[in-house]
Amino acid sequence: MISVIIPVLNEGATIRQVIKTIKKTSRPIEIIVVDDNSTDNTVEEAMKERVRVITSSQRGKGISMREGMMAARHDIILYVDGDILTYPDDLVDRLSDPIVKDEADFAKSYFERQAGRVTQLVAKPLLSILFPGLAHFNQPLSGMIAAKKSFLQKVHFENDYGVDIGLLIDMHLMQARIAEVNIGRLENAMQTWEQLSKMSREVSRTILRKAESIPQQNLETLGNINLIREQMEFSILESIDKLEKMVIFNLDETVFTQNYLYLAAVAFGKEDELFQVLERHTNPVDVINEAASLFEGRNIAEMLEVADEIPVTPDIRHVIRELKRRGYVCGFVTDGFEFVGNHMKNKLGADFVFANRLHLIHSVATGEVTIPDYFLHGVNGSAEYNKSHVLKYIQEKYHISPQNVIYVGNGETDRAMLQDAGIGVAYHPQFVDAETVADKVIEDVCMAPLLEIAQAGPARTDGQWLSKRQVRNIGLGSLAVVATAGLLYLAARQIRKALKPDEATALKPA
């Protein structure tokens, strides 16, 4: 069995054709598309081919490749670029043949075209000096490769243009059997001089760093050590011109039908520890920090698999698509983790996510978490955690009045948010009389009634929405799902009752 991994970034125009070509193989395969936080329709197009799609935790091809490998279920891994339309129909067979026949541990492709300038002027000269055993490779920077998973688990994936040459060198240093495979004639887009300059620096830097025999001071002279990129900054809103109407969904309560944090704790055998955290603390920040520590050592593929097992509100994808067609920008807020929110954002076609940032090193959770400023109000140690602060953040940074925001929550954990937004919608409320805080209530299990609310909601006077009706001040702020011990405890108990024992067992990793 073979796992074919396609790292993609804004390749909506080509991804379906690439997938269709891959499917022409006679060998049993799974296809995993790893989206690098695209801003076009890449995810939507890939999902039309009914393949598995996951979202990379951080922008960069190397991280996407590593996280795709983590998610792969089979022992042979193929990596294929998502922007080439001239692959041969037998691409999978050609690349995997040396591995399947146990003639090689790693297969590097080459194809018929003139070698690129970075290959000729940078990669090959450096390889001939530092790694002469690799100098004969036609295209050492080729991204179409195959390998045994057991070898890939031991290498370091660079997170820039150096990733492909880095893998080749690492395999060489591990004394893996390396084959070079001709995959025919390919055509791909020419790169700009700016891209070529960046590629040249990053490729040379990777080769130099891999050459352990060169003194460190020479390495620093010939190329600066590559800095690992920071997790992609939340920026999608800044690219949207004349943003006026927004819908924010509580991911945990209105998109997921069950609580992610609780089910992840069940899946990883941390259920009792989670309840102990909730019983010990009432401060939201303390709860979030300690809850995050329960996932230390878990990799992103395992954690996203839990998210994929949770059913979502039946028509949520359709509702988001229709809202966007009407000019709304749609996104999620969650007290959980940003990479889970980004994954669901891409699967469902939303635009942005407000979430806490679980720290990952090599795509594995460290147990530490950063709470973004948009959830906090106050200074220093006195900062108060509250999701409703997001509305003030949106107003200050993006100049969108809270009156132009529709917020969809479930009532109990979203009181301040429901009350402060232009229109507060309590979806399928379970815990409180939502009439006290929300403008509208959706009792249906589907989200379709929101379209009627959104249709009637944006009545405008002099360019502004009409103010929401006055509701009584209940004197309570919105408390985070993971930050209110009693509320989450009660919610989790209900989930445990509803979750059959065999369902809970099924979520646990093998």
CSV table of N, CA and C in Angstrom, one decimal, residues 49-107:
chain,number,residue,atom,x,y,z
A,49,GLU,N,-12.7,15.5,-5.2
A,49,GLU,CA,-12.2,14.2,-5.6
A,49,GLU,C,-12.2,13.2,-4.5
A,50,ARG,N,-12.9,13.5,-3.4
A,50,ARG,CA,-13.1,12.6,-2.3
A,50,ARG,C,-11.7,12.0,-1.8
A,51,VAL,N,-10.8,12.9,-1.6
A,51,VAL,CA,-9.5,12.4,-1.0
A,51,VAL,C,-9.4,13.1,0.4
A,52,ARG,N,-8.5,12.6,1.1
A,52,ARG,CA,-8.3,13.1,2.5
A,52,ARG,C,-7.6,14.5,2.4
A,53,VAL,N,-8.1,15.5,3.1
A,53,VAL,CA,-7.5,16.8,3.1
A,53,VAL,C,-7.2,17.2,4.5
A,54,ILE,N,-5.9,17.6,4.8
A,54,ILE,CA,-5.6,18.1,6.1
A,54,ILE,C,-4.9,19.4,5.9
A,55,THR,N,-4.9,20.2,7.0
A,55,THR,CA,-4.4,21.6,7.0
A,55,THR,C,-3.0,21.6,7.7
A,56,SER,N,-2.0,22.1,7.1
A,56,SER,CA,-0.7,22.2,7.7
A,56,SER,C,-0.8,23.2,8.9
A,57,SER,N,-0.1,22.9,10.0
A,57,SER,CA,-0.1,23.7,11.2
A,57,SER,C,0.6,25.0,11.0
A,58,GLN,N,1.5,25.1,10.0
A,58,GLN,CA,2.3,26.3,9.8
A,58,GLN,C,2.7,26.4,8.3
A,59,ARG,N,2.7,27.5,7.8
A,59,ARG,CA,3.0,27.7,6.3
A,59,ARG,C,4.5,27.2,6.0
A,60,GLY,N,4.6,26.5,5.0
A,60,GLY,CA,5.9,26.0,4.6
A,60,GLY,C,5.8,24.6,4.0
A,61,LYS,N,6.5,24.3,2.9
A,61,LYS,CA,6.3,23.0,2.2
A,61,LYS,C,6.9,21.9,3.1
A,62,GLY,N,8.0,22.2,3.8
A,62,GLY,CA,8.6,21.1,4.6
A,62,GLY,C,7.7,20.6,5.7
A,63,ILE,N,7.0,21.6,6.4
A,63,ILE,CA,6.1,21.2,7.4
A,63,ILE,C,4.9,20.4,6.8
A,64,SER,N,4.4,20.9,5.7
A,64,SER,CA,3.3,20.1,5.0
A,64,SER,C,3.8,18.7,4.7
A,65,MET,N,5.0,18.5,4.2
A,65,MET,CA,5.4,17.2,3.8
A,65,MET,C,5.6,16.3,5.1
A,66,ARG,N,6.1,16.9,6.1
A,66,ARG,CA,6.3,16.1,7.4
A,66,ARG,C,4.9,15.7,8.0
A,67,GLU,N,4.0,16.6,8.0
A,67,GLU,CA,2.7,16.4,8.6
A,67,GLU,C,1.9,15.4,7.7
A,68,GLY,N,2.1,15.5,6.4
A,68,GLY,CA,1.5,14.5,5.5
A,68,GLY,C,2.0,13.1,5.8
A,69,MET,N,3.3,13.0,6.0
A,69,MET,CA,3.9,11.7,6.4
A,69,MET,C,3.4,11.2,7.7
A,70,MET,N,3.2,12.1,8.7
A,70,MET,CA,2.6,11.6,10.0
A,70,MET,C,1.2,11.1,9.8
A,71,ALA,N,0.5,11.7,8.9
A,71,ALA,CA,-0.9,11.2,8.7
A,71,ALA,C,-1.0,10.0,7.8
A,72,ALA,N,0.0,9.6,7.1
A,72,ALA,CA,0.0,8.5,6.2
A,72,ALA,C,-0.2,7.2,6.9
A,73,ARG,N,-1.0,6.3,6.3
A,73,ARG,CA,-1.3,5.0,6.9
A,73,ARG,C,-0.4,3.9,6.4
A,74,HIS,N,0.4,4.2,5.4
A,74,HIS,CA,1.1,3.1,4.7
A,74,HIS,C,2.6,3.3,4.8
A,75,ASP,N,3.3,2.2,4.4
A,75,ASP,CA,4.8,2.2,4.6
A,75,ASP,C,5.6,2.8,3.5
A,76,ILE,N,5.0,3.0,2.3
A,76,ILE,CA,5.6,3.7,1.2
A,76,ILE,C,5.0,5.0,1.0
A,77,ILE,N,5.8,6.1,1.0
A,77,ILE,CA,5.3,7.5,0.8
A,77,ILE,C,5.8,8.0,-0.5
A,78,LEU,N,4.8,8.6,-1.3
A,78,LEU,CA,5.2,9.4,-2.5
A,78,LEU,C,4.8,10.8,-2.3
A,79,TYR,N,5.7,11.7,-2.7
A,79,TYR,CA,5.4,13.2,-2.7
A,79,TYR,C,5.3,13.6,-4.1
A,80,VAL,N,4.2,14.4,-4.4
A,80,VAL,CA,3.9,14.8,-5.7
A,80,VAL,C,3.5,16.3,-5.6
A,81,ASP,N,4.1,17.2,-6.5
A,81,ASP,CA,3.7,18.6,-6.5
A,81,ASP,C,2.2,18.7,-7.1
A,82,GLY,N,1.5,19.7,-6.6
A,82,GLY,CA,0.1,19.9,-7.0
A,82,GLY,C,-0.1,20.8,-8.1
A,83,ASP,N,0.9,21.3,-8.8
A,83,ASP,CA,0.7,22.3,-9.9
A,83,ASP,C,1.2,21.9,-11.2
A,84,ILE,N,1.4,20.6,-11.5
A,84,ILE,CA,1.9,20.1,-12.7
A,84,ILE,C,0.8,19.3,-13.5
A,85,LEU,N,0.5,19.7,-14.7
A,85,LEU,CA,-0.6,19.0,-15.4
A,85,LEU,C,-0.1,18.0,-16.4
A,86,THR,N,1.3,17.8,-16.5
A,86,THR,CA,1.8,16.9,-17.5
A,86,THR,C,2.4,15.7,-17.0
A,87,TYR,N,2.0,15.3,-15.8
A,87,TYR,CA,2.5,14.0,-15.2
A,87,TYR,C,2.1,12.8,-16.1
A,88,PRO,N,2.9,11.8,-16.3
A,88,PRO,CA,2.5,10.6,-17.0
A,88,PRO,C,1.4,9.8,-16.2
A,89,ASP,N,0.6,9.1,-16.9
A,89,ASP,CA,-0.4,8.3,-16.2
A,89,ASP,C,0.1,7.3,-15.2
A,90,ASP,N,1.3,6.8,-15.5
A,90,ASP,CA,1.9,5.8,-14.6
A,90,ASP,C,2.9,6.4,-13.7
A,91,LEU,N,2.7,7.7,-13.3
A,91,LEU,CA,3.6,8.4,-12.4
A,91,LEU,C,3.8,7.6,-11.1
A,92,VAL,N,2.8,7.1,-10.5
A,92,VAL,CA,2.9,6.4,-9.2
A,92,VAL,C,3.7,5.1,-9.4
A,93,ASP,N,3.4,4.4,-10.5
A,93,ASP,CA,4.1,3.2,-10.7
A,93,ASP,C,5.6,3.4,-10.9
A,94,ARG,N,6.0,4.4,-11.7
A,94,ARG,CA,7.4,4.7,-12.0
A,94,ARG,C,8.1,5.0,-10.7
A,95,LEU,N,7.5,6.0,-9.9
A,95,LEU,CA,8.2,6.4,-8.7
A,95,LEU,C,8.3,5.3,-7.7
A,96,SER,N,7.3,4.5,-7.5
A,96,SER,CA,7.3,3.6,-6.4
A,96,SER,C,8.0,2.3,-6.8
A,97,ASP,N,8.2,2.0,-8.1
A,97,ASP,CA,8.8,0.7,-8.4
A,97,ASP,C,10.0,0.3,-7.7
A,98,PRO,N,11.1,1.2,-7.6
A,98,PRO,CA,12.3,0.8,-6.8
A,98,PRO,C,12.0,0.4,-5.4
A,99,ILE,N,11.0,1.1,-4.8
A,99,ILE,CA,10.7,0.8,-3.3
A,99,ILE,C,9.9,-0.5,-3.2
A,100,VAL,N,8.9,-0.6,-4.1
A,100,VAL,CA,8.1,-1.8,-4.0
A,100,VAL,C,8.9,-3.1,-4.3
A,101,LYS,N,9.9,-3.0,-5.2
A,101,LYS,CA,10.7,-4.1,-5.5
A,101,LYS,C,11.9,-4.3,-4.5
A,102,ASP,N,11.9,-3.4,-3.5
A,102,ASP,CA,13.0,-3.4,-2.5
A,102,ASP,C,14.4,-3.3,-3.1
A,103,GLU,N,14.4,-2.5,-4.2
A,103,GLU,CA,15.7,-2.2,-4.8
A,103,GLU,C,16.3,-0.8,-4.3
A,104,ALA,N,15.5,-0.1,-3.6
A,104,ALA,CA,15.9,1.2,-3.0
A,104,ALA,C,15.0,1.6,-1.8
A,105,ASP,N,15.6,2.5,-1.0
A,105,ASP,CA,14.9,3.0,0.2
A,105,ASP,C,14.3,4.4,-0.1
A,106,PHE,N,14.9,5.0,-1.2
A,106,PHE,CA,14.5,6.4,-1.5
A,106,PHE,C,14.6,6.5,-3.0
A,107,ALA,N,13.6,7.1,-3.7
A,107,ALA,CA,13.7,7.3,-5.1
A,107,ALA,C,13.5,8.8,-5.4
